[in-house]
CSV table of C-alpha atoms in Angstrom, one decimal:
chain,number,residue,atom,x,y,z
A,451,MET,CA,20.2,96.6,89.7
A,452,THR,CA,20.5,98.0,86.1
A,453,THR,CA,22.0,96.2,83.2
A,454,ASP,CA,24.8,98.8,83.1
A,455,GLY,CA,25.5,97.9,86.8
A,456,LEU,CA,25.7,94.2,86.0
A,457,LYS,CA,28.0,95.0,83.1
A,458,ALA,CA,30.2,97.0,85.3
A,459,THR,CA,30.2,94.1,87.9
A,460,GLU,CA,31.3,91.7,85.1
A,461,ARG,CA,34.1,94.1,83.9
A,462,ARG,CA,35.3,94.4,87.5
A,463,ALA,CA,35.3,90.6,87.8
A,464,PHE,CA,37.3,90.3,84.6
A,465,ARG,CA,39.8,92.9,85.6
A,466,ALA,CA,40.2,91.5,89.1
A,467,VAL,CA,41.3,88.2,87.7
A,468,VAL,CA,43.2,89.3,84.5
A,469,ASP,CA,44.6,92.7,85.1
A,470,THR,CA,47.1,91.7,87.9
A,471,GLY,CA,50.2,93.1,86.3
A,472,LEU,CA,51.6,89.8,85.1
A,473,TRP,CA,50.7,90.5,81.5
A,474,ASP,CA,52.3,93.9,81.6
A,475,VAL,CA,55.6,92.2,82.6
A,476,PHE,CA,55.3,89.9,79.7
A,477,LEU,CA,54.4,92.8,77.3
A,478,ALA,CA,57.5,94.6,78.7
A,479,ALA,CA,59.8,91.6,78.0
A,480,VAL,CA,58.4,91.4,74.4
A,481,PHE,CA,59.4,95.0,73.8
A,482,ALA,CA,62.7,94.7,75.6
A,483,MET,CA,63.6,92.4,72.6
A,484,LEU,CA,63.2,95.3,70.2
A,485,ALA,CA,65.7,97.3,72.4
A,486,ILE,CA,68.2,94.5,73.0
A,487,ALA,CA,68.2,92.6,69.6
A,488,PRO,CA,69.7,95.5,67.6
A,489,LEU,CA,72.6,95.6,70.1
A,490,LEU,CA,73.2,91.8,69.6
A,491,SER,CA,72.9,91.8,65.8
A,492,GLY,CA,76.6,92.9,65.4
A,493,THR,CA,77.8,89.7,67.0
A,494,LEU,CA,75.0,87.2,66.5
A,495,GLY,CA,73.6,88.4,63.2
A,496,ASP,CA,70.1,89.5,62.4
A,497,PHE,CA,68.4,86.2,62.8
A,498,TRP,CA,70.1,84.8,65.9
A,499,SER,CA,69.8,88.2,67.7
A,500,SER,CA,66.0,87.8,67.6
A,501,ALA,CA,65.8,84.0,67.6
A,502,ILE,CA,67.7,83.8,70.9
A,503,PHE,CA,64.7,85.6,72.6
A,504,LEU,CA,62.4,82.5,71.9
A,505,PRO,CA,63.7,80.3,74.7
A,506,VAL,CA,63.9,83.4,76.9
A,507,TYR,CA,60.1,84.0,76.2
A,508,ALA,CA,59.4,80.5,76.9
A,509,ALA,CA,61.0,80.4,80.1
A,510,LEU,CA,59.5,83.8,81.2
A,511,TYR,CA,56.1,82.6,80.2
A,512,LEU,CA,56.4,79.4,82.3
A,513,ALA,CA,57.7,81.5,85.3
A,514,LEU,CA,54.7,83.8,84.9
A,515,ARG,CA,52.3,80.8,84.7
A,516,ILE,CA,53.8,79.5,88.0
A,517,VAL,CA,53.5,83.0,89.6
A,518,GLN,CA,49.8,83.1,88.3
A,519,GLN,CA,49.0,79.6,89.9
A,520,ARG,CA,51.0,79.8,93.1
A,521,VAL,CA,50.8,83.5,94.0
A,522,VAL,CA,48.0,85.3,92.1
A,523,VAL,CA,45.2,82.7,92.0
A,524,PRO,CA,45.2,82.0,95.8
A,525,ARG,CA,44.7,85.8,96.2
A,526,VAL,CA,42.2,86.7,93.5
A,527,GLY,CA,40.5,83.4,92.8
A,528,GLN,CA,39.5,81.8,89.4
A,529,VAL,CA,36.6,82.5,87.1
A,530,ARG,CA,35.0,80.9,84.0
A,531,PHE,CA,33.6,83.8,82.0
A,532,GLY,CA,30.3,83.8,80.3
A,533,PRO,CA,29.5,83.7,76.4
A,534,ASP,CA,29.6,87.5,76.0
A,535,ARG,CA,33.1,87.9,77.4
A,536,THR,CA,34.3,84.7,75.6
A,537,ALA,CA,33.0,86.0,72.3
A,538,ARG,CA,34.7,89.3,73.0
A,539,LEU,CA,38.0,87.6,73.6
A,540,LYS,CA,37.5,85.6,70.4
A,541,ARG,CA,37.1,88.8,68.5
A,542,PHE,CA,40.2,90.3,70.2
A,543,THR,CA,42.2,87.2,69.1
A,544,MET,CA,40.9,87.5,65.5
A,545,VAL,CA,41.8,91.4,65.5
A,546,MET,CA,45.3,90.7,66.8
A,547,LEU,CA,45.9,88.0,64.3
A,548,THR,CA,44.8,90.2,61.5
A,549,VAL,CA,47.0,92.9,62.7
A,550,ASN,CA,50.1,90.6,63.0
A,551,VAL,CA,49.5,89.0,59.7
A,552,ALA,CA,49.1,92.5,58.0
A,553,ALA,CA,52.2,93.6,59.8
A,554,LEU,CA,54.1,90.7,58.3
A,555,VAL,CA,52.6,91.2,54.8
A,556,VAL,CA,53.6,94.9,55.1
A,557,GLY,CA,57.1,94.1,56.3
A,558,LEU,CA,57.7,91.5,53.5
A,559,ALA,CA,56.3,93.8,50.9
A,560,GLY,CA,58.4,96.6,52.2
A,561,PHE,CA,61.6,94.5,51.9
A,562,ALA,CA,60.6,93.3,48.4
A,563,LEU,CA,59.9,96.9,47.1
A,564,PHE,CA,62.5,98.8,48.9
A,565,GLU,CA,65.1,96.2,49.6
A,566,ARG,CA,66.2,97.9,52.8
A,567,ILE,CA,63.5,100.1,54.2
A,568,THR,CA,65.1,100.8,57.5
A,569,GLY,CA,66.9,103.7,56.2
A,570,ASP,CA,63.7,105.4,55.4
A,571,TRP,CA,60.7,106.8,57.4
A,572,VAL,CA,58.5,104.1,56.0
A,573,PHE,CA,59.6,101.5,58.5
A,574,PRO,CA,59.2,103.6,61.8
A,575,VAL,CA,55.9,105.1,60.6
A,576,THR,CA,54.6,101.7,59.8
A,577,LEU,CA,55.8,100.1,63.0
A,578,SER,CA,54.3,103.0,64.9
A,579,PHE,CA,50.9,102.5,63.3
A,580,ILE,CA,50.9,98.8,63.8
A,581,LEU,CA,51.8,99.1,67.5
A,582,LEU,CA,49.1,101.8,68.0
A,583,ILE,CA,46.4,99.6,66.3
A,584,GLY,CA,47.4,96.5,68.2
A,585,CYS,CA,47.5,98.2,71.5
A,586,SER,CA,44.3,100.2,70.9
A,587,ALA,CA,42.5,96.9,69.9
A,588,ALA,CA,43.8,95.4,73.1
A,589,ALA,CA,42.6,98.3,75.2
A,590,HIS,CA,39.2,98.2,73.6
A,591,PHE,CA,38.5,94.5,73.7
A,592,LEU,CA,40.0,93.9,77.1
A,593,GLU,CA,38.6,97.1,78.5
A,594,ILE,CA,41.8,98.0,80.1
A,595,PRO,CA,42.3,101.8,79.2
A,596,ARG,CA,46.0,101.6,80.5
A,597,LEU,CA,46.8,99.9,77.2
A,598,PHE,CA,45.9,102.9,75.1
A,599,LEU,CA,48.7,104.7,76.9
A,600,TYR,CA,51.1,101.8,76.3
A,601,GLY,CA,50.0,102.0,72.6
A,602,LEU,CA,51.0,105.7,72.5
A,603,LEU,CA,54.2,105.2,74.3
A,604,LEU,CA,55.2,102.4,71.9
A,605,ALA,CA,54.0,104.1,68.8
A,606,VAL,CA,56.2,107.2,69.6
A,607,ALA,CA,59.3,105.0,70.1
A,608,PRO,CA,60.2,104.2,66.6
A,609,MET,CA,59.6,107.7,65.2
A,610,VAL,CA,61.4,109.4,68.1
A,611,GLY,CA,64.1,106.8,67.9
A,612,GLU,CA,64.6,107.5,64.1
A,613,TRP,CA,64.7,111.2,64.7
A,614,LEU,CA,67.3,110.7,67.4
A,615,PHE,CA,69.4,108.4,65.1
A,616,ARG,CA,69.3,110.9,62.4
A,617,GLN,CA,70.4,113.7,64.7
A,618,GLY,CA,73.3,111.5,65.7
A,619,TYR,CA,72.1,111.1,69.4
A,620,ALA,CA,71.3,107.3,69.3
A,621,SER,CA,72.5,104.2,67.5
A,622,HIS,CA,70.6,101.4,65.9
A,623,HIS,CA,67.7,103.8,64.7
A,624,GLY,CA,67.1,104.7,68.4
A,625,PHE,CA,65.5,101.3,69.1
A,626,PRO,CA,67.6,100.4,72.2
A,627,VAL,CA,67.0,103.7,73.9
A,628,MET,CA,63.3,104.3,73.0
A,629,PHE,CA,62.0,100.7,73.3
A,630,GLY,CA,64.2,100.3,76.4
A,631,ILE,CA,62.4,103.2,78.0
A,632,ALA,CA,59.0,102.0,76.8
A,633,ALA,CA,59.7,98.4,78.0
A,634,GLY,CA,61.0,99.7,81.4
A,635,VAL,CA,57.9,101.9,81.9
A,636,ILE,CA,55.6,99.0,81.1
A,637,ALA,CA,57.6,96.7,83.3
A,638,VAL,CA,57.5,99.2,86.4
A,639,VAL,CA,53.8,99.6,86.0
A,640,GLY,CA,53.2,95.9,85.8
A,641,LEU,CA,55.5,95.0,88.7
A,642,THR,CA,53.9,97.8,90.8
A,643,LYS,CA,50.4,96.4,90.1
A,644,LEU,CA,51.5,92.9,90.9
A,645,VAL,CA,53.2,93.9,94.2
A,646,PHE,CA,50.0,95.8,95.1
A,647,VAL,CA,47.9,92.8,94.4
A,648,ILE,CA,50.3,90.6,96.5
A,649,ARG,CA,50.6,92.9,99.3
A,650,SER,CA,47.0,94.1,99.6
A,651,GLN,CA,45.4,90.7,99.3
A,652,SER,CA,46.5,87.8,101.5
A,653,PRO,CA,46.0,84.3,100.1
A,654,ILE,CA,42.6,82.9,100.8
A,655,VAL,CA,42.9,79.5,102.6
A,656,GLY,CA,40.1,77.1,103.2
A,657,ASP,CA,38.9,73.7,102.7
A,658,GLY,CA,36.7,74.4,99.8
A,659,ALA,CA,33.1,75.9,99.8
B,1204,MET,CA,-8.9,84.4,98.3
B,1205,THR,CA,-10.2,88.0,99.0
B,1206,GLU,CA,-9.7,91.0,96.8
B,1207,ARG,CA,-7.5,92.6,99.4
B,1208,SER,CA,-5.2,89.6,99.6
B,1209,ALA,CA,-5.1,89.2,95.8
B,1210,ASP,CA,-3.9,92.9,95.7
B,1211,SER,CA,-1.3,92.2,98.3
B,1212,GLU,CA,-0.1,89.1,96.4
B,1213,ALA,CA,0.2,91.1,93.2
B,1214,HIS,CA,2.5,93.9,94.8
B,1215,PRO,CA,5.9,93.5,93.6
B,1216,LEU,CA,7.4,93.6,97.1
B,1217,ASN,CA,5.4,90.5,98.0
B,1218,ARG,CA,7.1,88.6,95.3
B,1219,ILE,CA,10.6,89.4,96.3
B,1220,ASP,CA,12.4,86.1,96.6
B,1221,PRO,CA,13.7,85.9,100.5
B,1222,VAL,CA,16.4,83.5,99.5
B,1223,ILE,CA,18.1,86.1,97.2
B,1224,HIS,CA,17.1,89.2,99.2
B,1225,ALA,CA,19.5,88.6,102.0
B,1226,PRO,CA,22.5,91.1,101.3
B,1227,ALA,CA,25.1,88.4,101.4
B,1228,ARG,CA,23.4,86.1,99.2
B,1229,LEU,CA,22.4,88.9,96.9
B,1230,LYS,CA,26.1,89.8,96.6
B,1231,VAL,CA,27.0,86.1,95.8
B,1232,MET,CA,24.1,85.8,93.2
B,1233,THR,CA,25.1,88.9,91.5
B,1234,GLN,CA,28.7,87.8,91.1
B,1235,LEU,CA,27.7,84.4,89.8
B,1236,TYR,CA,25.1,86.0,87.5
B,1237,VAL,CA,27.8,87.9,85.5
B,1238,VAL,CA,30.2,85.0,85.0
B,1239,GLU,CA,29.7,81.3,84.2
B,1240,ALA,CA,31.5,80.0,87.2
B,1241,ALA,CA,33.7,81.1,89.9
B,1242,ASP,CA,35.7,79.7,92.8
B,1243,ALA,CA,35.3,80.5,96.5
B,1244,ALA,CA,38.4,82.5,96.7
B,1245,PHE,CA,37.0,84.9,94.0
B,1246,LEU,CA,33.6,85.2,95.7
B,1247,ILE,CA,35.3,85.8,99.0
B,1248,ARG,CA,37.4,88.6,97.5
B,1249,GLN,CA,34.4,90.2,95.7
B,1250,THR,CA,31.8,89.9,98.4
B,1251,GLY,CA,33.9,90.6,101.4
B,1252,LEU,CA,32.4,87.4,103.1
B,1253,THR,CA,34.4,85.0,105.3
B,1254,TRP,CA,34.8,81.2,104.4
B,1255,GLY,CA,32.2,80.3,107.0
B,1256,ASN,CA,29.7,82.9,105.9
B,1257,LEU,CA,30.1,82.1,102.3
B,1258,SER,CA,29.8,78.4,103.0
B,1259,THR,CA,26.6,78.9,105.0
B,1260,HIS,CA,24.9,81.1,102.3
B,1261,LEU,CA,26.1,78.7,99.4
B,1262,GLY,CA,24.5,75.9,101.3
B,1263,LYS,CA,21.2,77.8,101.4
B,1264,LEU,CA,21.4,78.6,97.8
B,1265,GLU,CA,22.3,75.1,96.9
B,1266,GLU,CA,19.3,73.9,98.9
B,1267,SER,CA,17.1,76.2,96.9
B,1268,GLY,CA,18.4,74.8,93.8
B,1269,TYR,CA,20.0,78.2,92.7
B,1270,VAL,CA,23.7,77.2,92.7
B,1271,VAL,CA,25.6,74.1,91.8
B,1272,LEU,CA,29.1,73.2,93.2
B,1273,GLU,CA,31.5,71.5,90.8
B,1274,LYS,CA,34.3,69.8,92.7
B,1275,GLY,CA,37.3,68.3,91.1
B,1276,PHE,CA,41.1,68.0,90.9
B,1277,ARG,CA,43.3,70.1,88.8
B,1278,LYS,CA,47.1,69.0,88.8
B,1279,LYS,CA,46.4,67.0,91.9
B,1280,ARG,CA,45.0,70.1,93.7
B,1281,PRO,CA,41.3,70.2,94.8
B,1282,TYR,CA,39.1,72.9,93.5
B,1283,THR,CA,35.5,73.9,93.7
B,1284,MET,CA,33.8,76.1,91.0
B,1285,ILE,CA,30.4,77.4,91.8
B,1286,SER,CA,27.8,78.4,89.2
B,1287,LEU,CA,24.2,79.4,89.0
B,1288,THR,CA,21.7,76.8,87.8
B,1289,SER,CA,19.2,77.8,85.0
B,1290,GLU,CA,16.7,78.0,87.9
B,1291,GLY,CA,19.0,80.4,89.8
B,1292,ARG,CA,19.5,82.6,86.7
B,1293,ALA,CA,15.7,82.8,86.3
B,1294,ALA,CA,15.2,83.5,90.0
B,1295,PHE,CA,17.8,86.3,89.7
B,1296,ARG,CA,16.1,87.8,86.7
B,1297,ALA,CA,12.7,87.8,88.4
B,1298,TYR,CA,14.2,89.2,91.6
B,1299,ARG,CA,15.6,92.1,89.5
B,1300,ALA,CA,12.4,92.8,87.7
B,1301,ASN,CA,10.3,92.7,91.0
B,1302,MET,CA,12.7,95.0,92.8
B,1303,GLN,CA,12.7,97.5,89.8
B,1304,ARG,CA,9.0,97.4,89.8
B,1305,ALA,CA,8.7,97.8,93.5
B,1306,LEU,CA,11.2,100.7,93.6
B,1307,ALA,CA,9.6,102.4,90.6
B,1308,GLN,CA,6.2,102.4,92.5
B,1309,LEU,CA,7.5,104.3,95.6
B,1310,PRO,CA,6.7,108.0,95.8
B,1311,ASP,CA,9.4,110.6,95.3
């Protein structure tokens, strides 16, 4: 058995446990906020139209944890990964933290410099770039190529949305329609994967090894 | 020890560990080698063994000192995590090396 063969076995083990579709559903929910929040901002204001999603995320996260424990784990099992994978996940966390902090700094700097940058192309282009970097980093570190496609889908959303908005085809800079479509696609992929895991693998019952 | 038996001892095929060489145990050892620890459900799913089979083979591996079973409770639910011992990891590395040498010596 070659080292490449063992690496592939480790990768399969990681994906069998982590890539069950649950995280896709959570990701879809995160981006659904970008679709729904602009529609609520007229009635709730900019802050509350986003803040209202925090308890929704908390509830969804808890629900997904319960599904993970009660439905997924009895089917796919549990694994503690070795030092290489743990180091890779730590690097991924650091990269995502850096990308998010950079996004925050760019956002704040943008508002400070341009006061309102949403009317310009700077905002959609920057957001596209950040989404592409974030999803590509996730795809690379988690070794799940599907995330590259999510990155492309999400990166296209702000720019096409802005174009649709300028042509008069969409409201709110095209966020509701474009991020709605992206979140919908990701949710469908995630749910399909989750249903496949549930239907193709019955729970393993036993009295312990 | 005669020269012939010394040669035969030196042949990599004669140094293959029979505990690991059984296909079911090789599958289990391979899965455990690439992770730190896994539960029985994961091993069953990845190896295609049944509970009974897995239990028998884990018993054999445990007897040889290659695996260790860690039993406990998480949120009032029992769990068993299985991992390779350092002896088990060393045995698997030696098995790989011997197999690679043995296969490399075969004629085309």
